[in-house]
Coordinates of C-alpha atoms (C1' of nucleotides) in Angstrom, one line a residue:
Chain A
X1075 CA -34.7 -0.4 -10.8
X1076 CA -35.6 -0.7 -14.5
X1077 CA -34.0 -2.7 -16.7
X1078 CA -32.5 -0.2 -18.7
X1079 CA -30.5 0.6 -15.1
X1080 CA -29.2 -2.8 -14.8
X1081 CA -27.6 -2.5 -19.2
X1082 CA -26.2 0.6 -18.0
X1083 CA -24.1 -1.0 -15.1
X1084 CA -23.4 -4.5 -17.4
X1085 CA -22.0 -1.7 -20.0
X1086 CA -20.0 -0.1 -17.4
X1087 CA -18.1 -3.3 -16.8
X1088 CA -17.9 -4.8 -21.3
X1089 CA -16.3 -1.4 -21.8
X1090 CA -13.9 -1.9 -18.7
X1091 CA -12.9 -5.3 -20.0
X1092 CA -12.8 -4.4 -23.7
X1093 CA -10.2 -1.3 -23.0
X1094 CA -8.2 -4.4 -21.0
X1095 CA -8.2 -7.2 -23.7
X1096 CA -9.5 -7.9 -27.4
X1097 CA -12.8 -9.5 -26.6
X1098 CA -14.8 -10.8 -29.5
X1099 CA -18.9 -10.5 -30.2
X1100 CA -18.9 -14.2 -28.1
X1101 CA -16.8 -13.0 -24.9
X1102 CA -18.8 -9.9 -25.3
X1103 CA -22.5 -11.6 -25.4
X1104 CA -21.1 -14.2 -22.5
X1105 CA -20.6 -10.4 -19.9
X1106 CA -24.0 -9.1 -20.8
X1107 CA -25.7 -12.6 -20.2
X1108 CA -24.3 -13.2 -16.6
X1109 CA -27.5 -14.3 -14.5
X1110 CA -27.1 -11.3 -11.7
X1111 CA -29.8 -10.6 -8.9
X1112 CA -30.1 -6.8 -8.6
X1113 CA -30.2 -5.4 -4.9
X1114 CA -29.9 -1.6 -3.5
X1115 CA -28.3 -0.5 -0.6
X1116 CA -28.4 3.0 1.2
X1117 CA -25.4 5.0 1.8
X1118 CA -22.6 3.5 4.4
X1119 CA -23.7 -0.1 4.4
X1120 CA -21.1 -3.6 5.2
X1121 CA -21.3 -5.5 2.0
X1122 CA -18.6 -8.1 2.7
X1123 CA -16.7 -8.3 6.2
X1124 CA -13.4 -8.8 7.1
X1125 CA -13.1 -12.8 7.5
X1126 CA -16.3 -13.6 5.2
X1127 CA -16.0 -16.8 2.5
X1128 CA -18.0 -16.1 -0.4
X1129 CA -20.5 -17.3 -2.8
X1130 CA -21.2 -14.7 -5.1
X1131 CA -19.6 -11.7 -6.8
X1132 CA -21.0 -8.4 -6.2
X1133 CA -20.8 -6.2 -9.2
X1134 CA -21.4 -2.1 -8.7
X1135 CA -24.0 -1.1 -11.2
X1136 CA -24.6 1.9 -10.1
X1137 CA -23.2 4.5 -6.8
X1138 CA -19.8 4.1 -5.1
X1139 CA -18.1 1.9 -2.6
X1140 CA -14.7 1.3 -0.7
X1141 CA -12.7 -1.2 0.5
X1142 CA -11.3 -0.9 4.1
X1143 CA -9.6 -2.6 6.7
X1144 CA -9.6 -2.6 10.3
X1145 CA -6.9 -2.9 13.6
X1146 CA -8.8 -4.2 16.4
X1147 CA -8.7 -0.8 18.4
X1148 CA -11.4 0.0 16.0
X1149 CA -9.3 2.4 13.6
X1150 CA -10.2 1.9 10.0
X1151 CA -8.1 2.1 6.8
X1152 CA -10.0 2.7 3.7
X1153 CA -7.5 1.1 0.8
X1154 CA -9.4 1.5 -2.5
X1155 CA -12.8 3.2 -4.1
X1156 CA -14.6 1.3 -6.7
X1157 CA -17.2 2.7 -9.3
X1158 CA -20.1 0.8 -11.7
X1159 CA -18.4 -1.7 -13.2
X1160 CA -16.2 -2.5 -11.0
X1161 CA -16.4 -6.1 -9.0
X1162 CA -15.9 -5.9 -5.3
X1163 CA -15.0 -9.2 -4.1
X1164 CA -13.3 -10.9 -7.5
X1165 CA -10.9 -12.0 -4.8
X1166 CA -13.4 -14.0 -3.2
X1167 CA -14.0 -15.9 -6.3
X1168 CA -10.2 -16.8 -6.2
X1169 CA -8.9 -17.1 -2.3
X1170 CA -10.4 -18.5 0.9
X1171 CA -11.6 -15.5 2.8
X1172 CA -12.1 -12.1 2.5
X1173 CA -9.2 -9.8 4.2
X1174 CA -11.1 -6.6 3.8
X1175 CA -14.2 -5.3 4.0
X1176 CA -16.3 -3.8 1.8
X1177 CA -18.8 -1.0 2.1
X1178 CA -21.3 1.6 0.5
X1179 CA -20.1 5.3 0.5
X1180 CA -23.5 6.1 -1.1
X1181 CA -26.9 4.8 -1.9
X1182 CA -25.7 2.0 -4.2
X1183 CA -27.3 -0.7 -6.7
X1184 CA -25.3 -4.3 -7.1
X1185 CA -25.7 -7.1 -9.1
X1186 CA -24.7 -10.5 -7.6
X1187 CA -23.1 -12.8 -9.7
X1188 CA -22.8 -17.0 -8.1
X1189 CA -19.5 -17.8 -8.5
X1190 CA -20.2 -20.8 -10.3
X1191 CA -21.6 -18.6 -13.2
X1192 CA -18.1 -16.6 -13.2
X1193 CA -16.0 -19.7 -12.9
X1194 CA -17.9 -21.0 -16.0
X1195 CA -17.2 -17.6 -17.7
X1196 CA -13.4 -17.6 -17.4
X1197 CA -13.0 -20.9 -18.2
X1198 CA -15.1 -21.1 -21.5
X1199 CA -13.7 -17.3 -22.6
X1200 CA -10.3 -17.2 -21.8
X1201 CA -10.0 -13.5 -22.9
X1202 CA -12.6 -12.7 -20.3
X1203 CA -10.4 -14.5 -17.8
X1204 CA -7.2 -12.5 -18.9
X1205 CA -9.1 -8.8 -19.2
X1206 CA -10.2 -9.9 -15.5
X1207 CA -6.5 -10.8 -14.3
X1208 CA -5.4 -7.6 -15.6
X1209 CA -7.9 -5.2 -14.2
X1210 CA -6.8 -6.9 -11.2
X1211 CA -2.6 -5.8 -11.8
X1212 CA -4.5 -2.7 -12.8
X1213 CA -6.3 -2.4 -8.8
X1214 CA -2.9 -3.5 -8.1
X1215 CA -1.2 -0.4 -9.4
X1216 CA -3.4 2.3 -7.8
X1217 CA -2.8 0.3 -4.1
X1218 CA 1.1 0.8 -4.6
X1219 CA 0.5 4.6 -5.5
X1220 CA -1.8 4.9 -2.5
X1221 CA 1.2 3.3 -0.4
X1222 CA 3.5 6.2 -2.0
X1223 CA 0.9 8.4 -0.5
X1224 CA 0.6 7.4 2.8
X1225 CA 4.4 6.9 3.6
X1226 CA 6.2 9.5 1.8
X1227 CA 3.3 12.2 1.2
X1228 CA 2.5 15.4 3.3
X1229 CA -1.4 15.5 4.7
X1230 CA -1.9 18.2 2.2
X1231 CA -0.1 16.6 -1.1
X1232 CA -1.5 13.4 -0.1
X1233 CA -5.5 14.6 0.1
X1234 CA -4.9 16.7 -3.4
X1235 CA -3.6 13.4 -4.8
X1236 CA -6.9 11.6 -3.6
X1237 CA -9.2 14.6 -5.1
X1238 CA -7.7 14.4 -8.2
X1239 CA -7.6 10.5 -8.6
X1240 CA -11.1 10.6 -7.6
X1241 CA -12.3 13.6 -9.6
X1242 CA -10.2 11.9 -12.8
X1243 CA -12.2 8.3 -11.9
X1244 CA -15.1 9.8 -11.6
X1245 CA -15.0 12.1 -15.1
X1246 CA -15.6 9.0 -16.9
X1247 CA -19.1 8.3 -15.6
X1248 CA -20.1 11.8 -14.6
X1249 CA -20.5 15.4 -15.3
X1250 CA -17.3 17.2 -14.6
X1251 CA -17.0 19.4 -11.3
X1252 CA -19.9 17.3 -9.6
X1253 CA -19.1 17.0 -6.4
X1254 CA -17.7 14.2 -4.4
X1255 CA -19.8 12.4 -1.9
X1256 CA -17.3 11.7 0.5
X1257 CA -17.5 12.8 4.3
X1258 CA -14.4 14.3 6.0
X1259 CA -14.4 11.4 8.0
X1260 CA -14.3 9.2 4.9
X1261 CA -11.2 11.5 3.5
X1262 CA -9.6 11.0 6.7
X1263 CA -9.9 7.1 6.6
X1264 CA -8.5 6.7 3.5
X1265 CA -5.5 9.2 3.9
X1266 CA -5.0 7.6 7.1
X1267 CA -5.0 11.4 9.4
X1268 CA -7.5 12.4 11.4
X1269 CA -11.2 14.0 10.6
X1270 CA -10.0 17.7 11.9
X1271 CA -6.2 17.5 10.0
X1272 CA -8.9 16.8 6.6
X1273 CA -10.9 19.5 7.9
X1274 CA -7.6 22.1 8.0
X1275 CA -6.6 20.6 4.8
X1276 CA -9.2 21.3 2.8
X1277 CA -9.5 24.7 4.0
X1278 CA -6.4 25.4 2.9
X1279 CA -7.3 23.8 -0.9
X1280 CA -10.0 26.0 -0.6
X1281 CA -8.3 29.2 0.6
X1282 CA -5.5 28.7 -2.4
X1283 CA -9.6 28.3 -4.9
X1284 CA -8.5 25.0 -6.1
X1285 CA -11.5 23.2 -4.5
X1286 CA -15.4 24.4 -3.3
X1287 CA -16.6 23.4 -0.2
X1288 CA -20.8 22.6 -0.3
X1289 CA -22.4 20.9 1.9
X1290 CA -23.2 18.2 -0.8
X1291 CA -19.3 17.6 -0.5
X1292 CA -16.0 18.8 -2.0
X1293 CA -15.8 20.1 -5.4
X1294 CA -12.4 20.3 -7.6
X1295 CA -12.3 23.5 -9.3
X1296 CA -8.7 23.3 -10.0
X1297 CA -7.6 20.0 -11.3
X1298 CA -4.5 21.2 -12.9
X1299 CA -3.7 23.2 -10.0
X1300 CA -4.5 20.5 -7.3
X1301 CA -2.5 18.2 -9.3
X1302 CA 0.7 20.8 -9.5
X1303 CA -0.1 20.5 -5.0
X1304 CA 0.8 16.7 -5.4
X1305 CA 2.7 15.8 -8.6
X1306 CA -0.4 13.6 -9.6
X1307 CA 0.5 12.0 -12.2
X1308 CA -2.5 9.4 -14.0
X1309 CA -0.8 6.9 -15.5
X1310 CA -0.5 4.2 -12.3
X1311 CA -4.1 3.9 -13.5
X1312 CA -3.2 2.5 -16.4
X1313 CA -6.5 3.5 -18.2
X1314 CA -5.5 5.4 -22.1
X1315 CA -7.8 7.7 -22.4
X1316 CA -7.5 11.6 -23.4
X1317 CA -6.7 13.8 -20.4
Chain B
X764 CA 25.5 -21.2 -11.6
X765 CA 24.9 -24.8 -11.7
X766 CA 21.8 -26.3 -13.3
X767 CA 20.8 -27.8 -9.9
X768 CA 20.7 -24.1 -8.8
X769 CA 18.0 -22.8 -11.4
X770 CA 15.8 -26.3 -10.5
X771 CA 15.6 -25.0 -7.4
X772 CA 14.2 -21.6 -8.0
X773 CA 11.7 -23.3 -10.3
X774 CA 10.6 -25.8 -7.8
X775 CA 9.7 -22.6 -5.6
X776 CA 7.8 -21.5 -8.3
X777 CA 5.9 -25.0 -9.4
X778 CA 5.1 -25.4 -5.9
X779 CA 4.1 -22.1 -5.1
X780 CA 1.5 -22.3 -8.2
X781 CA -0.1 -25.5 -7.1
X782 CA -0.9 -24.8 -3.8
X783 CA -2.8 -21.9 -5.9
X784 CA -4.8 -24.2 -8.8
X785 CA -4.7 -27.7 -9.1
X786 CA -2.1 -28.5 -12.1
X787 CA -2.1 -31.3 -14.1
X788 CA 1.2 -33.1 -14.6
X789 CA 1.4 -31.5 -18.3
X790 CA 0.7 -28.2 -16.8
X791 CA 3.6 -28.7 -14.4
X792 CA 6.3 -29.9 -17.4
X793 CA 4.9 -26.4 -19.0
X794 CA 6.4 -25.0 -16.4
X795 CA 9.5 -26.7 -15.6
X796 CA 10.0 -26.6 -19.1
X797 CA 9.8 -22.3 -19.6
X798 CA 12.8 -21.3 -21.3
X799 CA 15.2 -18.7 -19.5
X800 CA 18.1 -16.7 -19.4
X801 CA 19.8 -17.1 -16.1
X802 CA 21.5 -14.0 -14.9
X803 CA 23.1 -13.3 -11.7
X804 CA 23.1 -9.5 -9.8
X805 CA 24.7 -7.5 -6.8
X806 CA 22.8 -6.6 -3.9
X807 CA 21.1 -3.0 -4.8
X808 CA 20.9 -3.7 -7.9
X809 CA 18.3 -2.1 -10.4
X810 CA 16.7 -4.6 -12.2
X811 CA 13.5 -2.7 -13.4
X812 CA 12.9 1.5 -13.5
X813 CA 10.0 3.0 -13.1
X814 CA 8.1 3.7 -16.8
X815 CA 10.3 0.6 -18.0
X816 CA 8.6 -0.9 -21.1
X817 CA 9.4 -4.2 -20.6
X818 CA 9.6 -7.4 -23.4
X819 CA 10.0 -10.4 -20.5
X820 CA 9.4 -11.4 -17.0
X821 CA 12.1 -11.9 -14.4
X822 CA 11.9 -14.9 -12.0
X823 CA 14.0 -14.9 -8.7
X824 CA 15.8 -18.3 -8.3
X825 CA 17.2 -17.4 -5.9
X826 CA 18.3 -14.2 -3.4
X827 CA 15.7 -11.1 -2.4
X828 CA 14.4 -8.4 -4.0
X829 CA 11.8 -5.4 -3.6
X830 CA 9.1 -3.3 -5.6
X831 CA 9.3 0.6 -4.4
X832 CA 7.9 3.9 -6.1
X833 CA 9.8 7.2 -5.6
X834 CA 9.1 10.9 -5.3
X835 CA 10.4 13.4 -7.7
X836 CA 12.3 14.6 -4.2
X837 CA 14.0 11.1 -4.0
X838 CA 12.0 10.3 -1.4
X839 CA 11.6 6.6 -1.5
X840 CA 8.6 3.7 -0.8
X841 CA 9.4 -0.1 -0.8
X842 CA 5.6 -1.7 -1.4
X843 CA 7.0 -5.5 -1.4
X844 CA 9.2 -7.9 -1.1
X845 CA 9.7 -10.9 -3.3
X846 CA 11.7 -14.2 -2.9
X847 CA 12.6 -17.1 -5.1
X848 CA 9.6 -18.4 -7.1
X849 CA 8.5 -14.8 -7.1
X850 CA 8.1 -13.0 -10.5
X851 CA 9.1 -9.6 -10.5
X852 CA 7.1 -7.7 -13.1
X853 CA 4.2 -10.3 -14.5
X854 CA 2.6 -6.8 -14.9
X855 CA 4.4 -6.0 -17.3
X856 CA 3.5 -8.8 -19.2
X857 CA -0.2 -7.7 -19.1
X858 CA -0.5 -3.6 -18.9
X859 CA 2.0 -0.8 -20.6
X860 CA 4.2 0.7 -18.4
X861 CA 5.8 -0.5 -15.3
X862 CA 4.7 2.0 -12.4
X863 CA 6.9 0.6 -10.0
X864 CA 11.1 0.1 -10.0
X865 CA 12.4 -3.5 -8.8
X866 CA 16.0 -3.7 -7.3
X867 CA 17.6 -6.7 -5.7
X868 CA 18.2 -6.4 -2.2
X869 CA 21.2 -9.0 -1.4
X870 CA 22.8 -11.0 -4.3
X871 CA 20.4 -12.2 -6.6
X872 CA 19.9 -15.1 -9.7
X873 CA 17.0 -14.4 -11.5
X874 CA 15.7 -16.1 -14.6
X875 CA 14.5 -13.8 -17.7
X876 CA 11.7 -15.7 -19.7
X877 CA 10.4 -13.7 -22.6
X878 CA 7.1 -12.9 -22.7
X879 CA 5.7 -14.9 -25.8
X880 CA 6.8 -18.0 -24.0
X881 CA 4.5 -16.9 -21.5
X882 CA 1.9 -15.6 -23.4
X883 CA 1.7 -18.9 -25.0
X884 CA 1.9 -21.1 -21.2
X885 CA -0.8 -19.1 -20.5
X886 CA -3.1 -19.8 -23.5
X887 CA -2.4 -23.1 -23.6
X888 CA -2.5 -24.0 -20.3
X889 CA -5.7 -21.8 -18.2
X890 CA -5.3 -23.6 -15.4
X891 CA -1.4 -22.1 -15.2
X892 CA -2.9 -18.8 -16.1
X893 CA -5.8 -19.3 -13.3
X894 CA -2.9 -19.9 -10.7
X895 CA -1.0 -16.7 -11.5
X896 CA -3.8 -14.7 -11.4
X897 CA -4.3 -16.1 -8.3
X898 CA -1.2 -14.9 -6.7
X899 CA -1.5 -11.2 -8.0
X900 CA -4.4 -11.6 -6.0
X901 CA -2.5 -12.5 -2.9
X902 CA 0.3 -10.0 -3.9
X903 CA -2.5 -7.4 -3.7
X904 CA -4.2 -8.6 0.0
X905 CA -0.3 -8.0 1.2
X906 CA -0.4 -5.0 -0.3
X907 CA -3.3 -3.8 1.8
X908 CA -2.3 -4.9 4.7
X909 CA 0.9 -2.7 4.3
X910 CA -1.7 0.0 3.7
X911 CA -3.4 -0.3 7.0
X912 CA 0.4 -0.8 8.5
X913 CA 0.9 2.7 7.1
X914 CA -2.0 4.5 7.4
X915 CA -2.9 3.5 11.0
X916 CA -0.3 1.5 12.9
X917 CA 2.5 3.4 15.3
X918 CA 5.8 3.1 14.1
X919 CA 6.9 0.0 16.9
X920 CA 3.3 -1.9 15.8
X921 CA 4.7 -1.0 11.8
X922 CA 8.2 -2.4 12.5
X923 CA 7.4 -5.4 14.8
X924 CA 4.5 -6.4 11.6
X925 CA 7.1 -6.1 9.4
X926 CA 9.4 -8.6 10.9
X927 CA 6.9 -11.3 11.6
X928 CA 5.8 -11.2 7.9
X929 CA 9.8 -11.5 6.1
X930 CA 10.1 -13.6 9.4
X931 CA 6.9 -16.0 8.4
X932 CA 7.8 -15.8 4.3
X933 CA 11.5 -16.4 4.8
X934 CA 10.9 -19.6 6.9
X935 CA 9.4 -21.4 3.4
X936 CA 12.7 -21.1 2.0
X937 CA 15.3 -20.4 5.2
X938 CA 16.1 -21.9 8.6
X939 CA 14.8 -19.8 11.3
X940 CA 16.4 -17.4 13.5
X941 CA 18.3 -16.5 10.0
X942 CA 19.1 -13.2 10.2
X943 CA 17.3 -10.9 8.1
X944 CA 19.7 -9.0 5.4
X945 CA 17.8 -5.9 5.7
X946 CA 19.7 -2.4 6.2
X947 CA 18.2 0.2 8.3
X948 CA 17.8 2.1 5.6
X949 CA 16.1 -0.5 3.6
X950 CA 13.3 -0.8 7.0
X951 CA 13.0 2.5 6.9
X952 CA 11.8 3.1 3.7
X953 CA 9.6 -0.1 3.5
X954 CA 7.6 1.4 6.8
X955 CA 7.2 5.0 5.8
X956 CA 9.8 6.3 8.4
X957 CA 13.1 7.6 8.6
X958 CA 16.9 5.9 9.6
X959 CA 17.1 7.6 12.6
X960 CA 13.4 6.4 13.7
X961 CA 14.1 2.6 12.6
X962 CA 17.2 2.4 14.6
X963 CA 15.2 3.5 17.8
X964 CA 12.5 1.0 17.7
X965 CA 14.4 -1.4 17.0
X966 CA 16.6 -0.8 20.1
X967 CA 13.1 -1.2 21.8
X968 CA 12.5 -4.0 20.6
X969 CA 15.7 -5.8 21.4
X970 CA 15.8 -4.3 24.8
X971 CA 12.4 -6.5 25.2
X972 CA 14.2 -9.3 23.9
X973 CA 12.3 -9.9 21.2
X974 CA 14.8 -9.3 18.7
X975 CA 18.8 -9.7 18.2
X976 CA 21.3 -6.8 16.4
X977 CA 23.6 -8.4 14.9
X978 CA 26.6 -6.8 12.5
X979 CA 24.6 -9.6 9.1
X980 CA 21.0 -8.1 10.1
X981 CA 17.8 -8.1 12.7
X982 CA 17.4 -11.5 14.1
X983 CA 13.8 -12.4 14.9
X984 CA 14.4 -14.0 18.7
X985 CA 10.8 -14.0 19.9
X986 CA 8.2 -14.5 17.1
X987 CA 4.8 -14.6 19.3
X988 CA 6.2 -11.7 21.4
X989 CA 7.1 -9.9 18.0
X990 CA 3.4 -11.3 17.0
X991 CA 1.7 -9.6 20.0
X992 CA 3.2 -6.5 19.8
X993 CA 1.7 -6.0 16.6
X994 CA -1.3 -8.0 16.0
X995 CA 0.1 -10.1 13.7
X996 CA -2.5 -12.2 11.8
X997 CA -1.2 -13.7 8.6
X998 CA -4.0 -14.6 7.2
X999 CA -3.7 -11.9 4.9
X1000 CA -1.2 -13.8 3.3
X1001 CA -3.0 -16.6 2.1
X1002 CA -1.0 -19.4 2.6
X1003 CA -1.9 -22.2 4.2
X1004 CA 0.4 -24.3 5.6
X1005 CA 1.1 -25.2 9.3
X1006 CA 2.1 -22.4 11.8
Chain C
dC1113 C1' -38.8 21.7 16.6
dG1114 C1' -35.3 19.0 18.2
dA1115 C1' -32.0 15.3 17.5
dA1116 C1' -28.4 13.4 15.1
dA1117 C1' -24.8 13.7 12.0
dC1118 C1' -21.3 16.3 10.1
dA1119 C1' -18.0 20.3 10.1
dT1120 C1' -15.0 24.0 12.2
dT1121 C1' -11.8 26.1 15.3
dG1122 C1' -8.6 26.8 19.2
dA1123 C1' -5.3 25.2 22.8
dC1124 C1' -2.2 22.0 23.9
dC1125 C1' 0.6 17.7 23.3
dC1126 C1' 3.3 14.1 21.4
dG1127 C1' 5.5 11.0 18.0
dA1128 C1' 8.6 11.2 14.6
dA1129 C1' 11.6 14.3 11.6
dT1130 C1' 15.6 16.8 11.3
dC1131 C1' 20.2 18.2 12.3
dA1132 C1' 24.4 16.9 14.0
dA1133 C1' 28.2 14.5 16.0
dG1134 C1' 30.5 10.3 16.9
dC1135 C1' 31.1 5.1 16.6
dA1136 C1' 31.6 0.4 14.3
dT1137 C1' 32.3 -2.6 10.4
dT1138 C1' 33.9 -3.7 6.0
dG1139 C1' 36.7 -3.5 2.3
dT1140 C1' 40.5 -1.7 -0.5
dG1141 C1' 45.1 -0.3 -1.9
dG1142 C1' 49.7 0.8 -0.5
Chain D
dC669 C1' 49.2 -5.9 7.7
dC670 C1' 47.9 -1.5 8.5
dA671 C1' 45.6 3.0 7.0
dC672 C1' 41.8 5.1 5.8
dA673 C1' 37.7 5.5 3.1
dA674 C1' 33.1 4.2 2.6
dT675 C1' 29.1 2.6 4.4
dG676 C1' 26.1 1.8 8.0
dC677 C1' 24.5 2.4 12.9
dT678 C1' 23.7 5.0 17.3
dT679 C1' 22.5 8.8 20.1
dG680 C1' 21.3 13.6 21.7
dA681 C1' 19.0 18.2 21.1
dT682 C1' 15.7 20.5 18.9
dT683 C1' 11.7 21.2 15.8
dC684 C1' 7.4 20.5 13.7
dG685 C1' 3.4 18.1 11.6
dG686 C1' -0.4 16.2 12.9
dG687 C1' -3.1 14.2 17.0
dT688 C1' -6.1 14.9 20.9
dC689 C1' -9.4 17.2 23.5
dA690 C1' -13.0 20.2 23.8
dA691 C1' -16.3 23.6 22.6
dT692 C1' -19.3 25.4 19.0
dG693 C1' -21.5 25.9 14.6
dT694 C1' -24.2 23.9 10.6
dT695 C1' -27.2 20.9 7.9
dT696 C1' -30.4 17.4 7.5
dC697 C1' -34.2 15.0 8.6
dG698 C1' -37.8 12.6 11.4

DNA sequence: CGAAACATTGACCCGAATCAAGCATTGTGG
DNA sequence: CCACAATGCTTGATTCGGGTCAATGTTTCG
């Protein structure tokens, strides 16, 4: 938990918000100076629960973490995956209660922000405020492409789709063809099938060499060809950046 | 066409924005005051096409309309519908690209305001621009919610939910019992299932009574019984006003 | 070492898709 | 005013993708 840990994170999130609106040196100082209290989680921990009110932003400074929602049987539907620099409950700062869930998919460091200190934020930088609405049409965009997947996809095309959203994600703050921390169940949950259909699945990816299959967790080898599987197509993540 | 017409679609909107930020009367005459281009479409009607680059935001003043993303097979997902007060594409006022294509779904007036006149409501009014961002949050809850109907609900649960919601959101703005001007094919592609499937269930669900086919649409009979079927919460729509 | 968590595989089943035929409304032109 | 096309709805027979159940294998870690 040095400090130097905590600027990485913070830097995570300016260059977010820079790529979403023209922020100047003020806007930019105001993001680095939030007053956030650093905690760390291990892998697979509730950070907000369905039906929670809020206080506090939590920003993801460094690891991974989902958002999910639940029918009362107990089935769970993962709906999004967020990486450092993301905030996972902006909502919160905005509407009554939480409708979701959110939780760790790995060990994972937060910073939590009081609302009051974010409220101050977009009122005194408006840019801030509009970079922020944005990345939230932008969160927007990958839910509706997610819906594609889940009604009009096959199991297969729709778990390439996820590999390569998640490998392309995941290229911008890692080493390429690192593999993904994500547990069959935690495939399943998000593609909305069953542990053993993912398990079938990705044997088949793997049969056709367009993924490895470690015990550390699944691998993309193959992006082009994974994304030939699905028709995956980047730009409902409206990020510009060189594929 | 009259101008009585398009007060009413702004009301809807005004009204809809204050129970999301608290306005001040200026901030209200800001937006009363928008300038627009009334123009009036057939049901089915393509309004916006998926990689559209658009250079204003359309308003529904009154009518239906939907969101949906298709597969290069033609295969087709609605992710949302949208009634009067309702923009259609405030994302394209903020990112690129439109990801998604928005067609009207009965006869429809909508109001075209350009986007520097909203660039500049925005600027000079936060609190306006606080409210909207505010509702792409609550676009975005419903849009989970459809996820979870998708990824984890049985195709009667899926149907029944989706019939409480237009049910619940058309009661702002309609008497009840209206019949909903919704095609089979139209269900069908909003829950991720075929014609054939759609028209089964829903001869379920009227053989329990909790429905009515008639030749204009699906009439919602039993709303509680529709409710129970499906676990119908609508918190998730963040609205509060008295069930 | 043993327990717990995660992954794989096979046999069988079921919900929804597909294919196909026929019916009911609506609207249009002769 | 009727004919008939177009559109939308219903229903049955059959198929198939993915679920369920169950047994077994594999890592990881206390």
């Amino acid at each position: 938990m040095s400090g130097a840990d905590h600027d990485a994170g913070r830097q995570h999130l300016l260059r977010k918000l820079q790529s979403l609106a023209r922020l100047s040196a003020d806007d930019a100082e105001a993001i680095l100076a939030l007053p956030m209290d650093v905690q760390t989680w291990p892998a697979n921990h509730p950070l907000v629960r369905e039906g929670d009110t809020l206080s506090a932003c939590q920003l993801i400074l460094d690891g991974f973490a989902c958002h999910h929602k639940s029918l009362p049987d107990g089935s769970r539907q993962v709906v999004s995956f967020h990486i450092p620099g993301d905030f996972l409950d902006l909502q919160g700062l905005q509407l009554g209660t939480m409708d979701y869930g959110v939780s760790t998919l790995v060990p994972t460091v937060v910073g939590r922000v009081v609302h009051t200190a974010l409220h101050e934020l977009t009122w005194r930088h408006p840019r801030v405020a509009a970079a922020l609405w944005r990345d939230t049409l932008a969160d927007a965009a990958v839910l509706r492409e997610w819906m594609l997947c889940l009604g009009r996809r096959t199991a297969r095309e729709h778990l390439a789709h996820l590999l390569c959203e998640v490998a392309w994600r995941f290229s911008i703050i890692l080493p390429p063809v690192h593999s993904m921390p994500l547990t069959h169940d935690d495939l399943a949950d998000s593609i909305g099938l069953t542990r053993v259909e993912v398990s079938r699945e990705l044997e088949g990816l793997r049969r056709d060499g367009l993924i490895g299959l470690q015990p550390s967790g699944v691998a993309v080898l193959d992006l082009d060809g994974l994304a030939r599987v699905c028709d995956f197509t980047p730009a409902y993540l409206h990020q510009d950046r060189a594929t």
